[in-house]
Amino acid sequence: QVQLLESGGGLVQAGDSLRLSCTTPGRTFNRNAMGWFRQAPGKEREFVAAIRWSDMFTYYSTSVKDRVIISRDNATNMGYLQMNSLKPEDTAVYYCAAGSYVIRWDRPRDYDLWGQGTQVTVSS
């Protein structure tokens, strides 16, 4: 059963932009926070950004904070990750995650729902 569903990944060139989307198919989003993580081949899962659903407080990884924007649309239960000025090192599978008791935004185990990921590939 798919709990979160990501979309919007693809193959782009360095300098391009992408907007990733995340939704909860068939039901209302009922967690307090949504986060985005990524995992490149041979590397650990890395935190990218998170948003508190109620007041849209946001938190970013320092490595991407000048190039990404996380947002949400409560009416449509959609979360988004806008990524600009993409670099080859941004190449990874991007995962959407959600949690109700997120203490540390950047800790994967604080999130209890995950999507299957969407591939982002940035060519130089």
Short mmCIF file of C-alpha atoms in Angstrom, two decimals, residues 21-121:
data_model
loop_
_atom_site.label_atom_id
_atom_site.label_comp_id
_atom_site.label_asym_id
_atom_site.label_seq_id
_atom_site.Cartn_x
_atom_site.Cartn_y
_atom_site.Cartn_z
CA SER A 21 5.34 16.83 -5.52
CA CYS A 22 4.14 14.59 -2.72
CA THR A 23 0.64 13.48 -1.92
CA THR A 24 -1.23 10.92 0.16
CA PRO A 25 -3.29 8.99 -2.38
CA GLY A 26 -6.94 8.70 -1.49
CA ARG A 27 -6.80 10.30 1.92
CA THR A 28 -6.23 13.50 3.80
CA PHE A 29 -2.75 14.33 4.99
CA ASN A 30 -2.88 13.71 8.72
CA ARG A 31 0.65 14.23 9.93
CA ASN A 32 2.21 17.30 11.53
CA ALA A 33 5.23 17.52 9.29
CA MET A 34 6.43 16.64 5.84
CA GLY A 35 10.06 16.26 4.93
CA TRP A 36 12.17 15.59 1.88
CA PHE A 37 15.23 13.40 1.92
CA ARG A 38 17.51 12.18 -0.82
CA GLN A 39 19.84 9.27 -1.32
CA ALA A 40 22.59 9.06 -3.89
CA PRO A 41 24.13 5.71 -4.89
CA GLY A 42 26.47 4.45 -2.22
CA LYS A 43 25.56 7.22 0.22
CA GLU A 44 23.36 7.52 3.27
CA ARG A 45 19.94 9.11 3.14
CA GLU A 46 20.36 12.86 3.48
CA PHE A 47 17.91 15.44 4.80
CA VAL A 48 16.89 18.19 2.38
CA ALA A 49 13.99 20.18 3.84
CA ALA A 50 10.94 19.93 6.07
CA ILE A 51 7.75 21.84 6.71
CA ARG A 52 5.36 21.91 9.64
CA TRP A 53 1.94 21.43 8.17
CA SER A 54 0.00 23.68 10.56
CA ASP A 55 1.93 26.94 10.28
CA MET A 56 4.29 26.27 7.35
CA PHE A 57 7.41 26.65 9.48
CA THR A 58 10.27 25.43 7.30
CA TYR A 59 13.70 23.97 7.96
CA TYR A 60 16.44 23.39 5.39
CA SER A 61 19.70 21.60 5.08
CA THR A 62 22.49 24.13 4.92
CA SER A 63 23.80 22.50 1.78
CA VAL A 64 20.68 23.34 -0.26
CA LYS A 65 18.89 26.14 1.60
CA ASP A 66 19.69 28.80 -0.99
CA ARG A 67 18.37 26.70 -3.86
CA VAL A 68 15.25 24.90 -2.62
CA ILE A 69 11.86 25.90 -1.33
CA ILE A 70 9.51 23.55 0.48
CA SER A 71 5.82 24.33 0.54
CA ARG A 72 2.43 22.75 1.00
CA ASP A 73 -1.13 23.23 -0.15
CA ASN A 74 -3.54 22.25 2.58
CA ALA A 75 -6.54 22.33 0.26
CA THR A 76 -5.11 19.67 -2.03
CA ASN A 77 -3.00 17.74 0.51
CA MET A 78 0.05 18.32 -1.64
CA GLY A 79 3.58 19.03 -0.58
CA TYR A 80 6.21 20.47 -2.91
CA LEU A 81 9.95 20.81 -3.18
CA GLN A 82 11.06 23.46 -5.65
CA MET A 83 14.69 22.96 -6.61
CA ASN A 84 16.59 25.62 -8.54
CA SER A 85 20.07 25.89 -10.00
CA LEU A 86 20.43 22.12 -9.92
CA LYS A 87 23.91 20.63 -9.83
CA PRO A 88 25.18 17.17 -10.77
CA GLU A 89 25.72 16.47 -7.08
CA ASP A 90 21.97 16.84 -6.55
CA THR A 91 21.51 13.59 -8.45
CA ALA A 92 19.71 11.17 -6.14
CA VAL A 93 16.44 9.46 -5.38
CA TYR A 94 14.27 11.97 -3.55
CA TYR A 95 11.90 10.71 -0.89
CA CYS A 96 8.92 12.37 0.69
CA ALA A 97 8.29 11.57 4.36
CA ALA A 98 5.70 12.48 6.95
CA GLY A 99 5.53 12.30 10.72
CA SER A 100 3.43 13.36 13.68
CA TYR A 101 6.14 13.48 16.34
CA VAL A 102 9.11 14.95 14.56
CA ILE A 103 11.64 16.09 17.14
CA ARG A 104 14.58 16.44 14.81
CA TRP A 105 13.67 17.56 11.33
CA ASP A 106 16.73 15.94 9.81
CA ARG A 107 16.36 12.50 11.42
CA PRO A 108 14.72 9.91 9.16
CA ARG A 109 13.44 7.77 12.05
CA ASP A 110 11.24 10.62 13.25
CA TYR A 111 9.09 10.17 10.14
CA ASP A 112 6.72 7.18 9.97
CA LEU A 113 5.37 7.48 6.42
CA TRP A 114 7.55 7.30 3.32
CA GLY A 115 7.12 7.31 -0.40
CA GLN A 116 8.94 5.09 -2.83
CA GLY A 117 11.04 7.93 -4.19
CA THR A 118 11.48 9.78 -7.44
CA GLN A 119 14.74 9.86 -9.37
CA VAL A 120 16.39 13.19 -10.08
CA THR A 121 19.35 13.12 -12.43
#
